[in-house]
Structures are given as C-alpha cells and as structure tokens.
PDB file of C-alpha atoms in Angstrom:
ATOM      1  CA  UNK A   1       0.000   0.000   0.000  1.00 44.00           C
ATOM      2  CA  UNK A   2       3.216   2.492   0.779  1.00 49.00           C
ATOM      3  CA  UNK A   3       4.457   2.205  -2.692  1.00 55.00           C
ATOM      4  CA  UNK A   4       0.558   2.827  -4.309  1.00 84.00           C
ATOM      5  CA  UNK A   5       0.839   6.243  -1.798  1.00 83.00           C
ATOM      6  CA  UNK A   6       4.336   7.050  -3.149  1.00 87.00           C
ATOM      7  CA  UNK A   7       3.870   6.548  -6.746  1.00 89.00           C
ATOM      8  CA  UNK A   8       0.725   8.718  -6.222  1.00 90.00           C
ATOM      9  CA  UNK A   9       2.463  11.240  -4.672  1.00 91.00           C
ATOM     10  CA  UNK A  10       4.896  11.092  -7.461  1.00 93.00           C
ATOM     11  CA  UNK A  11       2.266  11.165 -10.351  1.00 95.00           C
ATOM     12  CA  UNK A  12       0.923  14.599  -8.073  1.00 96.00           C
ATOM     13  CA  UNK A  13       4.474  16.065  -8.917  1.00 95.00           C
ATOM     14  CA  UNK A  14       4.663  15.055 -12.345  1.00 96.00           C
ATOM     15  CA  UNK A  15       1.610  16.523 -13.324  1.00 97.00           C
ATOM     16  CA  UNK A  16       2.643  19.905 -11.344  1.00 97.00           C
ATOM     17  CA  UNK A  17       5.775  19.863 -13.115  1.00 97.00           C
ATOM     18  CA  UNK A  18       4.149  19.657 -16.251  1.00 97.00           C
ATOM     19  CA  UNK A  19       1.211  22.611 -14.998  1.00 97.00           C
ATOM     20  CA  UNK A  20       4.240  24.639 -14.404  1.00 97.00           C
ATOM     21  CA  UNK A  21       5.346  24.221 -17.942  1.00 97.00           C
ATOM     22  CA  UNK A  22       2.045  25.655 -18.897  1.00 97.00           C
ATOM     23  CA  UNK A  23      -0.157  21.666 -19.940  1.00 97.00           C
ATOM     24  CA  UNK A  24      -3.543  22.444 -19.186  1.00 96.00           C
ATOM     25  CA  UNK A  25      -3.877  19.288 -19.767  1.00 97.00           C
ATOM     26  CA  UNK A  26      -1.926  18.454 -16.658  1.00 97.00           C
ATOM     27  CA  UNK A  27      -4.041  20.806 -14.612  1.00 97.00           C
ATOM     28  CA  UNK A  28      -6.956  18.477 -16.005  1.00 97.00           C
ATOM     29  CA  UNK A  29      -6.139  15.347 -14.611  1.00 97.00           C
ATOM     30  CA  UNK A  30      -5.010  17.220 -11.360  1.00 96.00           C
ATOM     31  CA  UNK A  31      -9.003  17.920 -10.749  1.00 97.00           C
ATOM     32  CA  UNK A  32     -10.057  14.694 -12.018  1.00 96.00           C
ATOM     33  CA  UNK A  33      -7.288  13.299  -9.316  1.00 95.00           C
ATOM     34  CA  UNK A  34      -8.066  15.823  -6.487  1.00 96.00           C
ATOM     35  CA  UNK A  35     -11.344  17.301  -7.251  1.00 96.00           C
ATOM     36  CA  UNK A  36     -14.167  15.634  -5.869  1.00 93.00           C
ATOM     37  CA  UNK A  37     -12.704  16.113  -3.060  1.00 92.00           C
ATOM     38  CA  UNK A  38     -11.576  19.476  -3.166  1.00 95.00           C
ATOM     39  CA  UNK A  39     -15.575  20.370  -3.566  1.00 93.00           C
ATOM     40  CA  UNK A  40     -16.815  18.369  -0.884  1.00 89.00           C
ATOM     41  CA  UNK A  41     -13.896  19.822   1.893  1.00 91.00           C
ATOM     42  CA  UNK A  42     -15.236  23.473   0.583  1.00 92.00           C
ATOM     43  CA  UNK A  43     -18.698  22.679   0.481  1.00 89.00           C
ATOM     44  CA  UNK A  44     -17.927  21.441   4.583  1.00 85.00           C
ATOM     45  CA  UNK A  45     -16.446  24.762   5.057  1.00 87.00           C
ATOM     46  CA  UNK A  46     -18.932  27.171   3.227  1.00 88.00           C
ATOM     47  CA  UNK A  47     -22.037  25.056   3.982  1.00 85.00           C
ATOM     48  CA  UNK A  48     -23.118  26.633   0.224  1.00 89.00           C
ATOM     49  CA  UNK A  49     -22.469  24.758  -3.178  1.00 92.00           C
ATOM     50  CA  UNK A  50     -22.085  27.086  -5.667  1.00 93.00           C
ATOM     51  CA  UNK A  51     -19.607  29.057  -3.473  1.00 93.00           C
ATOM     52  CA  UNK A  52     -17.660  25.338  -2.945  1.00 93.00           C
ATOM     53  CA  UNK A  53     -17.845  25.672  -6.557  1.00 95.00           C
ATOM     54  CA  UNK A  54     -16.064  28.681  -6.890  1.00 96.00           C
ATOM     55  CA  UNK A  55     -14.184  27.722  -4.524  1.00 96.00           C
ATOM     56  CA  UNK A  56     -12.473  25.173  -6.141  1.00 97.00           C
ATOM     57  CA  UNK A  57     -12.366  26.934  -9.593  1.00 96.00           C
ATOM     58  CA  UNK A  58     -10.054  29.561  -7.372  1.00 97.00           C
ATOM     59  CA  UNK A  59      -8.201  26.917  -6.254  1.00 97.00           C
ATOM     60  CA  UNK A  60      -7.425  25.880 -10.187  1.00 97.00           C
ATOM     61  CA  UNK A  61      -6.500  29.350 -11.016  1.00 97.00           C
ATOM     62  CA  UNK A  62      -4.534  30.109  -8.199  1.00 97.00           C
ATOM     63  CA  UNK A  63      -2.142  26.522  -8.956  1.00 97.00           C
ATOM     64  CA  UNK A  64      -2.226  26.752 -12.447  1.00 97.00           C
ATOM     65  CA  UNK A  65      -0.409  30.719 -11.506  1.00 96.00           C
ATOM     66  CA  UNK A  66       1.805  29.308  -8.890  1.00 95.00           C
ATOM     67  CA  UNK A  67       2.003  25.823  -9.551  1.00 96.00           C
ATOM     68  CA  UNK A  68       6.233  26.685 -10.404  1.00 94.00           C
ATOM     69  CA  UNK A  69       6.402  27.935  -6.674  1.00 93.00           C
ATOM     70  CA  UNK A  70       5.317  24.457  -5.175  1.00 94.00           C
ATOM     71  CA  UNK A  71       9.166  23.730  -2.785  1.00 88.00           C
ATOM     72  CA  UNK A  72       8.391  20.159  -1.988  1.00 85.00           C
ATOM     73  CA  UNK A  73       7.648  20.476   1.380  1.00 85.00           C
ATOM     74  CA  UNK A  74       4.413  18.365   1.356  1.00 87.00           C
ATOM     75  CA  UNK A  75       2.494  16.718  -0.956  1.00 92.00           C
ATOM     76  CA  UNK A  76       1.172  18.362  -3.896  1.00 95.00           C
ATOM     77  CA  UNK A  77      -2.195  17.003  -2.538  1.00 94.00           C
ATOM     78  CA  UNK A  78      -1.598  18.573   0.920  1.00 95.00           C
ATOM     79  CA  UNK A  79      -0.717  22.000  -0.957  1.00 95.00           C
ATOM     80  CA  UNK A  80      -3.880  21.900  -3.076  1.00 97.00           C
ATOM     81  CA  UNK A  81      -5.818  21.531   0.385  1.00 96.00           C
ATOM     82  CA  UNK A  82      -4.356  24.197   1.598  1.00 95.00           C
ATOM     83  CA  UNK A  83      -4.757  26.548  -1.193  1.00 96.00           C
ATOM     84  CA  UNK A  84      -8.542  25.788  -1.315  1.00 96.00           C
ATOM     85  CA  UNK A  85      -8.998  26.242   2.712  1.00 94.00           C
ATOM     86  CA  UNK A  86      -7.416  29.704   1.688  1.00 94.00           C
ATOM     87  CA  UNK A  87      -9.687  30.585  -1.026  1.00 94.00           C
ATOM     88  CA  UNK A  88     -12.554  29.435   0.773  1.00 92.00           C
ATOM     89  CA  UNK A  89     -11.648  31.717   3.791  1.00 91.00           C
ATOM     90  CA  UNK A  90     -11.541  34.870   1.412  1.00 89.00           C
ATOM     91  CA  UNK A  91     -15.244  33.397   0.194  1.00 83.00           C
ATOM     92  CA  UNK A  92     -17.147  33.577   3.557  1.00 74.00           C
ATOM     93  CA  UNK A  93     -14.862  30.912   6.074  1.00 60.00           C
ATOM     94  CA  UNK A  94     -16.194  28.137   7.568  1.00 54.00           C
ATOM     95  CA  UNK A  95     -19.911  28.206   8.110  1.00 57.00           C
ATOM     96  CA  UNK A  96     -21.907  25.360   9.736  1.00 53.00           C
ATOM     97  CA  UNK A  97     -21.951  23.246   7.257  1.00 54.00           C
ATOM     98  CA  UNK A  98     -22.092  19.060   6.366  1.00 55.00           C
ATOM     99  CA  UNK A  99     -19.404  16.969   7.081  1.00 54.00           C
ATOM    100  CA  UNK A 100     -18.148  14.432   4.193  1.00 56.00           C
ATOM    101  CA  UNK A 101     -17.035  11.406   6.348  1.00 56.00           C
ATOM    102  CA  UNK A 102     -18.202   7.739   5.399  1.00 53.00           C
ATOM    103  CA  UNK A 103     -19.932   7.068   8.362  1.00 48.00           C
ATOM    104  CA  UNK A 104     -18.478   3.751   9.333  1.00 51.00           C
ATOM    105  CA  UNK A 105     -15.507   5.890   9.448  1.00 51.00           C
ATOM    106  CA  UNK A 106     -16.730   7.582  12.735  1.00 50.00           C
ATOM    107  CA  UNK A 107     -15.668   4.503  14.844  1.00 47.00           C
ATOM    108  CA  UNK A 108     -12.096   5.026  14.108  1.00 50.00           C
ATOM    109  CA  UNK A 109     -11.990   8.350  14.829  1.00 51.00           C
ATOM    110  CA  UNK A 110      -8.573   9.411  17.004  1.00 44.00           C
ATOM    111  CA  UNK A 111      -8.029   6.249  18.904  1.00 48.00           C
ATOM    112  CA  UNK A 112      -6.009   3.282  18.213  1.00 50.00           C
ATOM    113  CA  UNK A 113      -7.568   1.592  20.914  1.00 49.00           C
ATOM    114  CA  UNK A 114     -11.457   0.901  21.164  1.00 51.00           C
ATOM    115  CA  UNK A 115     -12.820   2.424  24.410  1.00 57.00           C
ATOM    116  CA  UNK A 116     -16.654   3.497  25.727  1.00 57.00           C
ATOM    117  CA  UNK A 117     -16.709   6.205  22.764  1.00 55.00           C
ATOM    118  CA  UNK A 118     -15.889   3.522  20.225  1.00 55.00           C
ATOM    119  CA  UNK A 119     -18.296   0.786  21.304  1.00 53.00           C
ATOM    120  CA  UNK A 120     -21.230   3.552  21.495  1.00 58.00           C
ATOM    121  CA  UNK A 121     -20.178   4.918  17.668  1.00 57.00           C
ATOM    122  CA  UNK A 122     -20.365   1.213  16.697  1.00 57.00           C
ATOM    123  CA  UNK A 123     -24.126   0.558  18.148  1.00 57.00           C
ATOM    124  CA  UNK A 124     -25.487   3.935  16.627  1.00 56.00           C
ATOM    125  CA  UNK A 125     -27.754   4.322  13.408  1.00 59.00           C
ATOM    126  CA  UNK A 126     -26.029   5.801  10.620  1.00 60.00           C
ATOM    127  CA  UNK A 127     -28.537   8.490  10.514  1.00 68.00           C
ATOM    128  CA  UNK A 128     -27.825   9.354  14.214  1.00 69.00           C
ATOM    129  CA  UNK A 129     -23.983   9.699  13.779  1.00 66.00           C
ATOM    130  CA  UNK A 130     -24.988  11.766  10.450  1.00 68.00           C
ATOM    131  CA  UNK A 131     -26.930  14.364  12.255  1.00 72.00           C
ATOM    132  CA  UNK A 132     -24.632  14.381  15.434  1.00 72.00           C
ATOM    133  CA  UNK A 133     -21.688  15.427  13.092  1.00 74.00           C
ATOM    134  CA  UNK A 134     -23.505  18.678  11.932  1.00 74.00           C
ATOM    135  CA  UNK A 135     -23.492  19.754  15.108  1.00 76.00           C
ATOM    136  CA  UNK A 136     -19.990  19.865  15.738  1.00 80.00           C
ATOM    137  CA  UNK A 137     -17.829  22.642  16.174  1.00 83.00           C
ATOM    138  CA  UNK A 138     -16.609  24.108  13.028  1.00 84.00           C
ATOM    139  CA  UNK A 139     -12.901  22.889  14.117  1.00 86.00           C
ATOM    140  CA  UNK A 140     -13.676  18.967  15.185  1.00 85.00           C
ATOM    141  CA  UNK A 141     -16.146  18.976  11.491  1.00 84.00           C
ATOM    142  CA  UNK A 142     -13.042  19.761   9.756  1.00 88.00           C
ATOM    143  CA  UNK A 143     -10.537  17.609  10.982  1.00 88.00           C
ATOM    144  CA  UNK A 144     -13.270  15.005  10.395  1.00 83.00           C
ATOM    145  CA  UNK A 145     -13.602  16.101   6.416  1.00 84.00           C
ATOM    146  CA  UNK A 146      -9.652  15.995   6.253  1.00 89.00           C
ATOM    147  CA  UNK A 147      -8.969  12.611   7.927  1.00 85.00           C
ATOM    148  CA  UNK A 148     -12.201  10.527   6.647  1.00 78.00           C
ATOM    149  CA  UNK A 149     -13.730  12.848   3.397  1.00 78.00           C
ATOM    150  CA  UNK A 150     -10.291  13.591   1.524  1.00 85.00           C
ATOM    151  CA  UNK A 151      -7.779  10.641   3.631  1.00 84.00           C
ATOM    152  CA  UNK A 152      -5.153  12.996   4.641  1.00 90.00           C
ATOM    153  CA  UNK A 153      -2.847  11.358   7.505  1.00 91.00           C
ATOM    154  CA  UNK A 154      -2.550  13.297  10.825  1.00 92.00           C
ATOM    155  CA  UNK A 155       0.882  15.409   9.259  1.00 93.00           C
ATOM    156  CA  UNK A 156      -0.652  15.967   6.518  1.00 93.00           C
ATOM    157  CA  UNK A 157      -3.777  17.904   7.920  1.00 94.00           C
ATOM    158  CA  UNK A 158      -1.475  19.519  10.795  1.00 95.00           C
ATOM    159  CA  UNK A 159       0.133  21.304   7.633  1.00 93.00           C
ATOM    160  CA  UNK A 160      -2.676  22.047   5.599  1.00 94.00           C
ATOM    161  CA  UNK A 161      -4.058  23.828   8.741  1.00 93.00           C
ATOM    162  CA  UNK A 162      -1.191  24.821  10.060  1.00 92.00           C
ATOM    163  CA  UNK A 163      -1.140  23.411  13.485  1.00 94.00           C
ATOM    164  CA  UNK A 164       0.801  20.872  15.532  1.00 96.00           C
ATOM    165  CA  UNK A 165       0.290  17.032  14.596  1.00 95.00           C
ATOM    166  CA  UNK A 166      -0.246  16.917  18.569  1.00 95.00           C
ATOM    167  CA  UNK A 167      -3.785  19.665  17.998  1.00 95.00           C
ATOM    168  CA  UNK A 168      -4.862  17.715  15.311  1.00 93.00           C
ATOM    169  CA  UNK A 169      -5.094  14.372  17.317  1.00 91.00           C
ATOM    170  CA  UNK A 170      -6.872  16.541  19.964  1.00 91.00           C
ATOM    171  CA  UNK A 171      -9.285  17.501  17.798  1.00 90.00           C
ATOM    172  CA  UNK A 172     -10.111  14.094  16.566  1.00 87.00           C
ATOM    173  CA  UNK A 173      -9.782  12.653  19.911  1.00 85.00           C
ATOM    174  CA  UNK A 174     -12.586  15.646  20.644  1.00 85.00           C
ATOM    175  CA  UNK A 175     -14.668  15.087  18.063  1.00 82.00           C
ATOM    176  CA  UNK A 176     -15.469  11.521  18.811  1.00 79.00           C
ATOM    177  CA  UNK A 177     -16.055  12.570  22.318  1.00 81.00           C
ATOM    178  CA  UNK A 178     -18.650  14.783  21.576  1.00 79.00           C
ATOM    179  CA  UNK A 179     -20.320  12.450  18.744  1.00 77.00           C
ATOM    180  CA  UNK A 180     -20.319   9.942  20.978  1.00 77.00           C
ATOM    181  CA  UNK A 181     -21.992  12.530  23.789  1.00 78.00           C
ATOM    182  CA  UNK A 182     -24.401  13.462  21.311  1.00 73.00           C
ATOM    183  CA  UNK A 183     -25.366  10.267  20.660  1.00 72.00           C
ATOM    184  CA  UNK A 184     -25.657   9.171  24.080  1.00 74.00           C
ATOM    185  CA  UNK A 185     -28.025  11.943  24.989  1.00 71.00           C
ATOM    186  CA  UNK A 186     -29.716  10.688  22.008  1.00 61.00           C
ATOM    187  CA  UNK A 187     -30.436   7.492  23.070  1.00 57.00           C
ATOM    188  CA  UNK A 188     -31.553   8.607  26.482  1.00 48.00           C
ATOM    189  CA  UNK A 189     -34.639  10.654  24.982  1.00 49.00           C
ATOM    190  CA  UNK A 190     -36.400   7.728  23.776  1.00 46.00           C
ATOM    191  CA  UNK A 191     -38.743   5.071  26.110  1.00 42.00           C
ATOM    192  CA  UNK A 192     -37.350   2.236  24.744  1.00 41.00           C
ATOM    193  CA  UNK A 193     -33.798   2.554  25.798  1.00 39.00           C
ATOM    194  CA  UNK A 194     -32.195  -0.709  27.181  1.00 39.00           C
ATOM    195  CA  UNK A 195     -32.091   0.966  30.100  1.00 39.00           C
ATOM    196  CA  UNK A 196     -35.207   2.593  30.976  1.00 37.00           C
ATOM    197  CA  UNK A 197     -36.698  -1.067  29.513  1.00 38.00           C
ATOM    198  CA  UNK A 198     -34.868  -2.807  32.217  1.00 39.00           C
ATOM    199  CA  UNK A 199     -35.607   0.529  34.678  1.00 39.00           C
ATOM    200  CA  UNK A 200     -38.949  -0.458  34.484  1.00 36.00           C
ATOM    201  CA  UNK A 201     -39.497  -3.885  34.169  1.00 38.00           C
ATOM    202  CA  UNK A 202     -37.604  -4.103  37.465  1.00 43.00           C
ATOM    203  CA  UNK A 203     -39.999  -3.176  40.437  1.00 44.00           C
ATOM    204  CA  UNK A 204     -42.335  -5.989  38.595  1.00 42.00           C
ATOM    205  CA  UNK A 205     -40.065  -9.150  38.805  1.00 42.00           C
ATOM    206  CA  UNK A 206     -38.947  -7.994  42.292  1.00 44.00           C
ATOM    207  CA  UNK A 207     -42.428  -6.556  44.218  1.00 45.00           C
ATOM    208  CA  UNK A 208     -44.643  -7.698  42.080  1.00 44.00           C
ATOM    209  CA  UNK A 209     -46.078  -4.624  41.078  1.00 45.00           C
ATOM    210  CA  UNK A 210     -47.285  -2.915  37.901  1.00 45.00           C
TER     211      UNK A 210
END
C-alpha cells in the first residue's frame, strides 16, 4: 500500500511539473485526481455549493499561476488543500456546514484503541452519527472532512491547517467525544432505551407490582 501512496504522490508532482510548464492538460487530470474532493472539503467549510464551486475553480487558477512555486515540502495534494482552505476563507470561512465522512468511518476516529466512545459509535444508526456530526464545532467537522472525506494522515492535515500534529489528534480525539456525547443523549430521549426497559421492568419481577 506504501508504494501505491508514493507513486501517487509522485504522479501529483509530475503533473505539477508539467502545470508549471504551462499543460492544461496536466491541470486536467489534477481535478479529475483531487477534485471531488476538493468540492466536498469546501462545500464542509462554506455550507453553500455554488460558493464550494467557486471555490475550487479559485483553487485551479490560483495553482495553475503558482504551480512553479510548489518547494516540496508536502504533498502536492496537501498544498492543493491548503490553497482551497485559503480561497474558501476569502469566500465567507467556515460556516456550519455538512461533514463528508463515510460514516463507518466515525468509529475510528482518534483512537487506536477501542474504548466506551468507540463501542457507542459502533451501536449507533447511521442516521444518528450523520446528524450528530452537523453539530460539531466548526474545528472537530473539519478535521473530520480531512482525515475521513479527503484521507489525509494526521501530518498531513497539521500542515494544511497549520497546526501541531499533537492539535490535530486533539481535535479528533474531541470530536469523537462529543459524537459519541451526542449520541448518548440521544439514546436517552427515547422510552425504549435498554435501560429505561430494564428501569422499568424491574420493580415488577422484584415486588410484584405494575
């Protein structure tokens, strides 16, 4: 699998190269590459499409300018994410928007080791953990989008936003806290909970009563 990464990463470079040398062609198969992506990490951030839309076409524009100043200090996908959280800043910043994550992703989210978190993002309904991710904060939503929606490792994100490796495992580590929080509150508004079942069948088998 680490020689599929690097000879992605090295395709990345080759087609920069060649966008540098002026290919459009180059800067083509760049989107088709890095795209879909692209739109859905803007579209987290701006909570609008046609601005995530824009967004990205910025992002073109602004590599296909500087795509000779790229130093090699990441990969060219990590620089593309970068450029686009910048041009979605200038656009309106991040907004409350959705969050792009495959939702048996959620499970894995900051921990190499399963704990309470894990085993209550494993028993939840997909459509639970869906709607608990909107409501997290605009920082945890977008660590989220870069880990699980585009598949950036941990280094990669720290440099697209700028931040330690050690804040971005925080924030993951966070954000399955609180989706896990979310979910548990969830759980406990319903009747039907295991534990109000059990709650209630209780007094019966014991006293007798009803």
């Amino acid at each position: 699998m680490g020689a599929t990464v690097e000879g992605q990463q090295d395709a990345d470079r080759r087609l920069l190269c060649l966008v540098a040398a002026g290919d459009e062609s180059a800067l083509e198969e760049l989107y088709v590459r890095h795209g879909p992506a692209l739109l859905a990490y803007a579209e987290g951030l701006l909570a609008d499409r046609q601005l995530a839309e824009e967004t990205v076409q910025d992002t073109l524009l602004a590599v296909w300018r500087g795509a000779g100043s790229f130093q090699d200090r990441s990969t060219v996908r990590t620089w593309l994410f970068g450029i686009c959280r910048r041009q979605a800043s200038r656009r309106g910043g991040a907004r409350r928007g959705t969050v792009h994550v495959p939702i048996d992703a959620a499970v894995g989210v900051a921990t190499d080791e399963p704990g309470p978190e894990a085993v209550t993002l494993a028993r939840a309904d997909a459509r639970a953990v869906a709607a608990a991710m909107v409501e997290l904060p605009s920082i945890h939503r977008e660590v989220l989008d870069l880990a699980f929606g585009a598949g950036l490792t941990r280094d990669e994100i720290a440099a697209v936003l700028d931040v330690p490796v050690g804040t971005v495992k925080s924030r993951l580590f966070h954000a399955r806290v609180v989706l896990a929080r979310a979910l548990a509150d969830g759980q406990g508004d319903g009747d039907e909970t295991p534990g109000r079942a059990a709650a209630t069948r209780q007094p019966t088998r014991q006293g007798g009563r009803r």
